[in-house]
PDB file of C-alpha atoms in Angstrom:
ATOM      1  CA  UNK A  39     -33.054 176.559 112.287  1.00 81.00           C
ATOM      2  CA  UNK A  40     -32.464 175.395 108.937  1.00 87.00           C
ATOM      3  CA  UNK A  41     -34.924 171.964 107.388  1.00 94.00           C
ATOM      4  CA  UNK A  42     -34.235 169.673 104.731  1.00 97.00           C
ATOM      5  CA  UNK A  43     -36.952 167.381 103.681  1.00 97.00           C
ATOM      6  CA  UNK A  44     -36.554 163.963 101.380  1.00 98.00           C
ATOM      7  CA  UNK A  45     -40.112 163.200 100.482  1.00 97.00           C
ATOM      8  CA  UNK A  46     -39.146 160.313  98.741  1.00 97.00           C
ATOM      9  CA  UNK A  47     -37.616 157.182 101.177  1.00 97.00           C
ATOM     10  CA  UNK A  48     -36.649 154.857  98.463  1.00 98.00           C
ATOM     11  CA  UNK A  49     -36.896 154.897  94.785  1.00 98.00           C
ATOM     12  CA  UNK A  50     -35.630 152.780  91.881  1.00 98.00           C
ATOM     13  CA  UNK A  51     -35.298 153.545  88.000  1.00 98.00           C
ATOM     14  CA  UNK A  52     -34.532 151.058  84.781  1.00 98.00           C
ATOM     15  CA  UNK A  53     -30.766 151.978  83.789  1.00 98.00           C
ATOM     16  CA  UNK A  54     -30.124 154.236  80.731  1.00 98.00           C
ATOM     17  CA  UNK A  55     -33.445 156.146  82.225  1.00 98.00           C
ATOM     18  CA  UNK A  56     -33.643 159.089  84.227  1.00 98.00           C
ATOM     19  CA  UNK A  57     -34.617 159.761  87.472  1.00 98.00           C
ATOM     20  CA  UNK A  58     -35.907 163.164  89.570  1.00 98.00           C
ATOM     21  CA  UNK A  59     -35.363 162.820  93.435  1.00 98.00           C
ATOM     22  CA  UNK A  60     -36.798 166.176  95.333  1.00 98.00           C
ATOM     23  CA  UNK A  61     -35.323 167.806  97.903  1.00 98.00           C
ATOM     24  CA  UNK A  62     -37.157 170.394  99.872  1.00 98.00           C
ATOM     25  CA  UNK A  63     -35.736 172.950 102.538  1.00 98.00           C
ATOM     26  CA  UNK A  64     -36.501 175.678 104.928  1.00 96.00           C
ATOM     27  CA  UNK A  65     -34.407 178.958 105.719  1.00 95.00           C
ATOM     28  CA  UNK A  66     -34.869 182.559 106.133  1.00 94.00           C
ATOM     29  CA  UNK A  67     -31.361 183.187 104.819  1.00 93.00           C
ATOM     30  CA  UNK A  68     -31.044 184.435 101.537  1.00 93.00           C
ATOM     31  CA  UNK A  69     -27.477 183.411 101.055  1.00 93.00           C
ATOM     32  CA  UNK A  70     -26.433 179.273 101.429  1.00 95.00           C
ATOM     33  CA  UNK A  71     -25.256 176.526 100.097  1.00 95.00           C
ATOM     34  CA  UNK A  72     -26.363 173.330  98.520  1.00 97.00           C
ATOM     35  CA  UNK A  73     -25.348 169.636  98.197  1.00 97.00           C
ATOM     36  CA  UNK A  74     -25.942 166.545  96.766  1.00 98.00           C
ATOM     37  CA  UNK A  75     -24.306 163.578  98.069  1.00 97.00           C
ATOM     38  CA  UNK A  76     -24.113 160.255  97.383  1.00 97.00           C
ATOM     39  CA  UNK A  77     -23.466 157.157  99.508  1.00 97.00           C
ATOM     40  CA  UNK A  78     -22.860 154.143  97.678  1.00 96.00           C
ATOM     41  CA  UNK A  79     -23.468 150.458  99.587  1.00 94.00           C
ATOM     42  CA  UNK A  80     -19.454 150.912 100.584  1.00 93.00           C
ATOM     43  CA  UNK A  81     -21.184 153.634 102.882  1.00 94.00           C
ATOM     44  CA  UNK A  82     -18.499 156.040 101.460  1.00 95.00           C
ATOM     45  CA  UNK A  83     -20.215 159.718 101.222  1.00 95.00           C
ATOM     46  CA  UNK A  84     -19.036 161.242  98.205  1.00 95.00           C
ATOM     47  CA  UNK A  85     -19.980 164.610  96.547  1.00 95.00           C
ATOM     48  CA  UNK A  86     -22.208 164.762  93.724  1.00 97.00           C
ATOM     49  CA  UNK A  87     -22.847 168.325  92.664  1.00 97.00           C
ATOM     50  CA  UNK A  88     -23.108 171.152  94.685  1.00 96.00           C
ATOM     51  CA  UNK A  89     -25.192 175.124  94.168  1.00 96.00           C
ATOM     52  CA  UNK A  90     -24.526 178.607  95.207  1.00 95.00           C
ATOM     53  CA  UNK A  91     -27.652 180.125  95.743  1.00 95.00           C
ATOM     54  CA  UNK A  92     -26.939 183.198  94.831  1.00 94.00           C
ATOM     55  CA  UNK A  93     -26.080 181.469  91.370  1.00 93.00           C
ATOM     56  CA  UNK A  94     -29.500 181.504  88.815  1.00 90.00           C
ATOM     57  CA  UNK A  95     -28.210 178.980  86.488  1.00 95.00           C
ATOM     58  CA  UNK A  96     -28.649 175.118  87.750  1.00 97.00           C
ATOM     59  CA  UNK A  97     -25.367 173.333  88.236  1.00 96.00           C
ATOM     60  CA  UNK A  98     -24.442 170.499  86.100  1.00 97.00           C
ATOM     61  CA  UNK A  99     -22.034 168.213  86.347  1.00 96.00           C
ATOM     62  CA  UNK A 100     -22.047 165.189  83.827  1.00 97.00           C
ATOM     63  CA  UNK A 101     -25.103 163.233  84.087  1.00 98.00           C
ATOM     64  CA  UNK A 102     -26.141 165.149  87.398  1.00 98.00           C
ATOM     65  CA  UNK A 103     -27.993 168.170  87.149  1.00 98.00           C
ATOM     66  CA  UNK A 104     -30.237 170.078  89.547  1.00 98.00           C
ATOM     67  CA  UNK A 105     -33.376 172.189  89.463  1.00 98.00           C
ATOM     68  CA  UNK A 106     -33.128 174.675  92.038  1.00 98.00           C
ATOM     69  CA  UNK A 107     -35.901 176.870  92.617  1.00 97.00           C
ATOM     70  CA  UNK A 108     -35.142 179.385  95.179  1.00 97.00           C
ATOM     71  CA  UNK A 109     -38.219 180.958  95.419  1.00 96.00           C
ATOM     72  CA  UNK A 110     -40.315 177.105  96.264  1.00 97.00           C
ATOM     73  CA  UNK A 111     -36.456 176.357  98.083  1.00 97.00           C
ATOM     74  CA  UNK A 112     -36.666 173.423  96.041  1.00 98.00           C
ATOM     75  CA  UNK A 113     -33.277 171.756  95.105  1.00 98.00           C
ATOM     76  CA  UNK A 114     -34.232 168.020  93.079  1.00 98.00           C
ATOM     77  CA  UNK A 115     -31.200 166.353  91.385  1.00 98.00           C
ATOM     78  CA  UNK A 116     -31.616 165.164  87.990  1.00 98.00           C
ATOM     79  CA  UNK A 117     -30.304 161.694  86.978  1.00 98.00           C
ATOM     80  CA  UNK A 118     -29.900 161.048  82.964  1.00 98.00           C
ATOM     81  CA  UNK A 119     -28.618 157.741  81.667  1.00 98.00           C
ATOM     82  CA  UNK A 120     -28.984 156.230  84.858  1.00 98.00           C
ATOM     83  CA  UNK A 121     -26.098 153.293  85.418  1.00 98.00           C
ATOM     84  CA  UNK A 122     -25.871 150.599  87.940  1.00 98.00           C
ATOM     85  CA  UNK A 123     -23.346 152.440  89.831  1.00 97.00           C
ATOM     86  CA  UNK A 124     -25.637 154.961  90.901  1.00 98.00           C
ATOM     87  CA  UNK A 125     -27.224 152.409  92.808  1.00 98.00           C
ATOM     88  CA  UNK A 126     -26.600 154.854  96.745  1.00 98.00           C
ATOM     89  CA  UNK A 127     -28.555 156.548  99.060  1.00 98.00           C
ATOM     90  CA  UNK A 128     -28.348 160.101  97.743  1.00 98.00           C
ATOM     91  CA  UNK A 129     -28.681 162.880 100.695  1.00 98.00           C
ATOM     92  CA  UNK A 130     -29.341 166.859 100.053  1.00 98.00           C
ATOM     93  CA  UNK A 131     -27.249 168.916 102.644  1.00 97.00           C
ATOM     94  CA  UNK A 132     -27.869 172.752 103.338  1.00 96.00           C
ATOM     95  CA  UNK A 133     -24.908 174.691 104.964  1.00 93.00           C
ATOM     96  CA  UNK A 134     -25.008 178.441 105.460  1.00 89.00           C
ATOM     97  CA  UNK A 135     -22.036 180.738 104.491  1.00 85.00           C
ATOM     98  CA  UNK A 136     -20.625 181.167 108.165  1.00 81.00           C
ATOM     99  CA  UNK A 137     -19.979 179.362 111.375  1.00 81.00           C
ATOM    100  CA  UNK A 138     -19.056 176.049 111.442  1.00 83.00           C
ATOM    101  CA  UNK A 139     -19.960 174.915 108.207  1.00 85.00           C
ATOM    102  CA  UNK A 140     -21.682 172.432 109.283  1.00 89.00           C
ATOM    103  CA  UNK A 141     -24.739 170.890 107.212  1.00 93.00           C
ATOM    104  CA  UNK A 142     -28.202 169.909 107.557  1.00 95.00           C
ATOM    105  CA  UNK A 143     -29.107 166.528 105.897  1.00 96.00           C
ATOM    106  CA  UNK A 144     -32.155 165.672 104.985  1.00 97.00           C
ATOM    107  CA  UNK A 145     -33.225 161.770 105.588  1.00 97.00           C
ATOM    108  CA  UNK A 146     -31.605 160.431 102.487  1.00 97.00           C
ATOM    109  CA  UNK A 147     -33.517 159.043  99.484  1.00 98.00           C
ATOM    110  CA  UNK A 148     -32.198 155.648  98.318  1.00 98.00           C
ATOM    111  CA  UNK A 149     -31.863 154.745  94.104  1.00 98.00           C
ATOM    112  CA  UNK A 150     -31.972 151.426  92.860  1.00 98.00           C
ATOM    113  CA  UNK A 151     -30.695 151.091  89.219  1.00 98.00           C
ATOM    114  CA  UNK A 152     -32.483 148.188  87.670  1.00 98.00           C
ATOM    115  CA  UNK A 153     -30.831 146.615  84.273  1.00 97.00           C
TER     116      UNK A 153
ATOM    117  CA  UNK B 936      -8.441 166.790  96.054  1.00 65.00           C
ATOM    118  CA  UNK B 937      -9.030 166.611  99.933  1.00 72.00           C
ATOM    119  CA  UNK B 938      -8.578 163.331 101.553  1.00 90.00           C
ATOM    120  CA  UNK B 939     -10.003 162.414 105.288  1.00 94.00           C
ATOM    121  CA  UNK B 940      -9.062 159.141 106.891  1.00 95.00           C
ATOM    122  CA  UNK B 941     -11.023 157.237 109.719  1.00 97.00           C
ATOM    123  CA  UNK B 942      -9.451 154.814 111.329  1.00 97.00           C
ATOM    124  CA  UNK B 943     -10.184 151.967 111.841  1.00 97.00           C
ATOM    125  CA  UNK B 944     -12.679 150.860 109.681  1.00 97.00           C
ATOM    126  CA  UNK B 945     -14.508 148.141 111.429  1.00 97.00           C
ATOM    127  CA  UNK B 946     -13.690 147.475 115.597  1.00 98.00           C
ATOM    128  CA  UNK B 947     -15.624 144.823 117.629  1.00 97.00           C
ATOM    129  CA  UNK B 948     -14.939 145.217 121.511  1.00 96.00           C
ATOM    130  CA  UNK B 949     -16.557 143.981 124.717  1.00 97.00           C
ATOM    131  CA  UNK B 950     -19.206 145.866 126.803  1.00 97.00           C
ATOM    132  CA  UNK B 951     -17.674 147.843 129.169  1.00 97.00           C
ATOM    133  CA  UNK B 952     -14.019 148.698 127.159  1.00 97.00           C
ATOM    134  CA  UNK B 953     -13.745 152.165 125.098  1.00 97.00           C
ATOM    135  CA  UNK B 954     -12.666 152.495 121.652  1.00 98.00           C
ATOM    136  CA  UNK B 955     -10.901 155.505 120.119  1.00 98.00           C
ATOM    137  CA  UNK B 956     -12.092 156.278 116.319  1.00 98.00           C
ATOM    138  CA  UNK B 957      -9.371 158.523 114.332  1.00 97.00           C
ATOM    139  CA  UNK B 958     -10.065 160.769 111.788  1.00 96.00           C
ATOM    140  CA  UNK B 959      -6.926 162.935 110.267  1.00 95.00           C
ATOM    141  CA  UNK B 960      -6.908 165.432 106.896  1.00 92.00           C
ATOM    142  CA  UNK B 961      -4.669 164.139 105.115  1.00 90.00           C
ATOM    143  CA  UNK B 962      -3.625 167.002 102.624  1.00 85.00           C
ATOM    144  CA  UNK B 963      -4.906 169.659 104.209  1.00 85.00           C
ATOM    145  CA  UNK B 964      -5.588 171.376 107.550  1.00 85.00           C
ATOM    146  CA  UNK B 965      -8.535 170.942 109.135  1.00 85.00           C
ATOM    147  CA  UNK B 966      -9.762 173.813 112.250  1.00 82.00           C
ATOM    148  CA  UNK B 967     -13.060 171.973 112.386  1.00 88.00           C
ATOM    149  CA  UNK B 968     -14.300 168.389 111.779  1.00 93.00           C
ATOM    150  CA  UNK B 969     -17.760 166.288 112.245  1.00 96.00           C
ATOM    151  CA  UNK B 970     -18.760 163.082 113.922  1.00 97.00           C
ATOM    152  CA  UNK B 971     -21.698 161.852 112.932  1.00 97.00           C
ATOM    153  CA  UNK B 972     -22.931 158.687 113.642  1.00 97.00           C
ATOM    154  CA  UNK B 973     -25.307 156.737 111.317  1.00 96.00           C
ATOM    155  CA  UNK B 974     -28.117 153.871 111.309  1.00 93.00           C
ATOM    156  CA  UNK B 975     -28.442 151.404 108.382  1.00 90.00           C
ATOM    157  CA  UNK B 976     -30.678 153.242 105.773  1.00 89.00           C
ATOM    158  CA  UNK B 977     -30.862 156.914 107.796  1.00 94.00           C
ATOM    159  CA  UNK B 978     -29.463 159.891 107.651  1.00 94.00           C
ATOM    160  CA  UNK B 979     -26.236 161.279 109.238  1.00 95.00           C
ATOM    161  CA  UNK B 980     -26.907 162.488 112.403  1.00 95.00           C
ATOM    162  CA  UNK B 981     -24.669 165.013 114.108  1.00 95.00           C
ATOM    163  CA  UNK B 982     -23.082 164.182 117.228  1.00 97.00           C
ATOM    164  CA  UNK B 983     -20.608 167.096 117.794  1.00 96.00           C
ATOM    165  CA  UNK B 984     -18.244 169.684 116.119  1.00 94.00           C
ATOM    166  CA  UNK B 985     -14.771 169.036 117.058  1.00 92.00           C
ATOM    167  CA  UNK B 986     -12.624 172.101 116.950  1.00 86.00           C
ATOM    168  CA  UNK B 987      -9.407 172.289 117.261  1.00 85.00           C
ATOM    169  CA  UNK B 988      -7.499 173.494 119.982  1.00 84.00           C
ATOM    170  CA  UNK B 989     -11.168 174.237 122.029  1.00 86.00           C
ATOM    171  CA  UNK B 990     -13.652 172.272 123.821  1.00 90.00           C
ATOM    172  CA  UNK B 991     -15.783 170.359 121.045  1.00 93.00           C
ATOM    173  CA  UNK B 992     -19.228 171.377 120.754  1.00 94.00           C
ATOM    174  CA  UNK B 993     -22.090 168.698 121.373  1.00 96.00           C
ATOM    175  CA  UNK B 994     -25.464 168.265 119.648  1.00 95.00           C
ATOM    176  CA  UNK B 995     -28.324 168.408 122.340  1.00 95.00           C
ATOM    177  CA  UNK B 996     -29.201 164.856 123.679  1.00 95.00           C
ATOM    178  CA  UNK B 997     -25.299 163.344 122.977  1.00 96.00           C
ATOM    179  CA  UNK B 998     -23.865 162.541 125.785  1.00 95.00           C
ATOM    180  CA  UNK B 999     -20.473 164.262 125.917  1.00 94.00           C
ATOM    181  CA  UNK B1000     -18.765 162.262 128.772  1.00 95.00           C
ATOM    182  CA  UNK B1001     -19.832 159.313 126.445  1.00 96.00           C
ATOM    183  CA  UNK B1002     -18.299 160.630 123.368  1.00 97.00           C
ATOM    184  CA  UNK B1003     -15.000 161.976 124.414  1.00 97.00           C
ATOM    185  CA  UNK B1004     -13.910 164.364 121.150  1.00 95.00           C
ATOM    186  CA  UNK B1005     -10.244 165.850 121.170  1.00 93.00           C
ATOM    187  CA  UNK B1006      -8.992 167.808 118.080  1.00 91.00           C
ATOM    188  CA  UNK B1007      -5.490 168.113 119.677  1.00 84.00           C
ATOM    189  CA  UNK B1008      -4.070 169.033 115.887  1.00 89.00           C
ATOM    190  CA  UNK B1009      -5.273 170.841 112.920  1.00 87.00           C
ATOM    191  CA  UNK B1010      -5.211 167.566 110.670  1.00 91.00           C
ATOM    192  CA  UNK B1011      -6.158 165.140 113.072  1.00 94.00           C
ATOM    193  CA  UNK B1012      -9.147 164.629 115.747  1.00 95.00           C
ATOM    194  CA  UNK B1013     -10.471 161.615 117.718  1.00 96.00           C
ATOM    195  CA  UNK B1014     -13.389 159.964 119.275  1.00 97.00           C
ATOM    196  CA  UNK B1015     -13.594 158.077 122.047  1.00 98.00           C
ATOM    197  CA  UNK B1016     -17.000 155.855 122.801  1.00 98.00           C
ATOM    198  CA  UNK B1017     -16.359 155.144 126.541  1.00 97.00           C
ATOM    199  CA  UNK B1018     -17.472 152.477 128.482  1.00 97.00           C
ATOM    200  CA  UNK B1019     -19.027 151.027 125.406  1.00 97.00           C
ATOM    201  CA  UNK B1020     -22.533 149.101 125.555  1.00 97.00           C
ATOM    202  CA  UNK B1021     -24.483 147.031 122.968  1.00 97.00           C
ATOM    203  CA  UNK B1022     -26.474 149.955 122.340  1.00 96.00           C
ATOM    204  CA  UNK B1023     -23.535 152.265 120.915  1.00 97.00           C
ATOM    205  CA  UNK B1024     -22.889 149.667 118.357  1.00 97.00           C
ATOM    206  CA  UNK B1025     -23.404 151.732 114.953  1.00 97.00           C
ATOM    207  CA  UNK B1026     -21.551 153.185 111.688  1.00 97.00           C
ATOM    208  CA  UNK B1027     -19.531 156.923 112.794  1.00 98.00           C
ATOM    209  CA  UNK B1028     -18.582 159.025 110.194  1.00 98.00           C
ATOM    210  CA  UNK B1029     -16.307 162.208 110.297  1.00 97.00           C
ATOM    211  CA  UNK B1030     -16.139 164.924 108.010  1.00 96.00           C
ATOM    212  CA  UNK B1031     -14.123 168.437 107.283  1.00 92.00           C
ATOM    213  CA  UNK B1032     -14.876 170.867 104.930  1.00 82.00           C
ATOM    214  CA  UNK B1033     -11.717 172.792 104.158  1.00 76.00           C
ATOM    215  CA  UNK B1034     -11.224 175.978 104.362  1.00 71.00           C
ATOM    216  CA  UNK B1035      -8.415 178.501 103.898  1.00 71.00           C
ATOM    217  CA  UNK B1036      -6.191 179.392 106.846  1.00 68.00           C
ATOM    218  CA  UNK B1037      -7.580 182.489 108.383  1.00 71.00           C
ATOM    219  CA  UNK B1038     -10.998 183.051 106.246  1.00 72.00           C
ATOM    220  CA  UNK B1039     -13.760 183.223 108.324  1.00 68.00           C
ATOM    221  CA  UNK B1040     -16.837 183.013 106.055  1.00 71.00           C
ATOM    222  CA  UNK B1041     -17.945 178.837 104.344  1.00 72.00           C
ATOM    223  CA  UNK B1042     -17.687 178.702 101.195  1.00 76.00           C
ATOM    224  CA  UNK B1043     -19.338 176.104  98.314  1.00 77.00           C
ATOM    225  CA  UNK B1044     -16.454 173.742  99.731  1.00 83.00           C
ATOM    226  CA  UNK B1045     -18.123 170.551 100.232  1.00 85.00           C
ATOM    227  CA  UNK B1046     -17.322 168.605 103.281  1.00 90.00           C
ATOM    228  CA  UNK B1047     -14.960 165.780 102.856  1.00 93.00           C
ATOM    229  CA  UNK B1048     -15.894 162.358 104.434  1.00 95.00           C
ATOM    230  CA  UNK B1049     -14.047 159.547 106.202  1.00 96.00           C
ATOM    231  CA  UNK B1050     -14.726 155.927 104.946  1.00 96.00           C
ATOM    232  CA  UNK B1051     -16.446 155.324 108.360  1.00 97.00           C
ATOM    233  CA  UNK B1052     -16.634 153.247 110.997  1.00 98.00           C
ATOM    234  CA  UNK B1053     -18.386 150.244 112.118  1.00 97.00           C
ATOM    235  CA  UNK B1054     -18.747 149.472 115.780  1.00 98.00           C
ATOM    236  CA  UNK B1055     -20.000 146.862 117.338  1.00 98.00           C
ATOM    237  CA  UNK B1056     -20.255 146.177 120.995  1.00 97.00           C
ATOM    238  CA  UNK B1057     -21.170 142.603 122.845  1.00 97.00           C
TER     239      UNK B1057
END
């Protein structure tokens, strides 16, 4: 069965700063997916960026960025520029290529933006 | 992009009385959806896999004659907390991860989430 670890409950950052949250997970698959989400204090999950892992180059997407080490399976989201609106509990989700498609969450980390 | 709808978004009902949650794709078809249910600053755990047409499948320790799941379309499926008590009061969430009709394999789709739903039971 497939782990994802959050090692970090709750963290907070100054805004316009940038902020590393880790995710950590455990599979003997070499093919899966990755996900960041997001849930905001309206509670509604929303996607943040998302990784093949049979892709080598890190996803981006706007101020979001990941560092994913396959190798450590080690998938932390980068936050640049950090705005009040990012102010969630961020979750990393695993979900293998088959089946279901369901996801494994891991226990959430949540961000505080500070101005 | 993909829409999912839960409805409705906040229900308060008596011990004893069941509540039905709805959750329905809205612009696109959905073989398989997700109830989770969720306490205030945890993670999402998973209750069942609701697929449609079949018997949903349950996570161990969910009690399925508590949680009745029915997926009787492919855009819409519902859960029913019966015989409700205090201690079922919490946030559910759905979710569906499309997926084109007839491919078997997941792919980097990510699932899609309904705005939730808060229950609370007295």
């Amino acid at each position: 069965a497939q782990t994802v670890t959050q090692s970090q409950p709750e963290m907070s950052v100054q805004e316009a700063e940038t902020v590393t949250l880790s995710c950590t997970y455990d599979t003997s698959e070499n093919n899966y997916y990755l996900f960041w989400y997001k849930q905001p204090p309206s509670r509604q999950m929303i996607l943040v960026i998302r990784q093949e892992a049979y892709k080598q180059q890190n996803a981006t997407e706007n101020r979001f960025s990941v560092n994913f080490q396959k190798a450590a399976k080690s998938f932390s989201l980068k936050i640049s520029d950090s705005q009040l609106g990012d102010t969630a509990m961020y979750f990393c989700a695993f979900t293998l290529p088959w089946g279901t498609g369901k996801s494994t969450f891991g226990d959430g980390t949540t961000l505080t933006v500070k101005p | 992009g993909a829409v999912v709808s839960q409805h409705p978004s906040r229900v308060i009902c008596k011990s004893g009385t069941s509540v039905k949650i709805e959750c329905r794709s809205l612009d696109f078809q959905a073989t398989t959806m997700f109830w989770y249910r969720q306490f205030p600053k945890q993670s999402l755990m998973l209750m069942a896999t609701s697929n449609e047409g079949s018997k949903a499948t349950y996570e161990q320790g969910v009690e399925k004659d508590k949680f009745l799941i029915n997926h009787a379309s492919l855009t819409l499926s519902t859960l029913t907390v019966t015989s409700a008590h205090p201690e079922d009061s919490s946030f559910y969430i759905c979710s569906a991860r499309w997926r084109p009709s007839g491919q078997i394999e997941v792919d980097n789709s990510p699932l899609h989430f309904g705005n939730g739903t808060r229950l609370t039971v007295t």
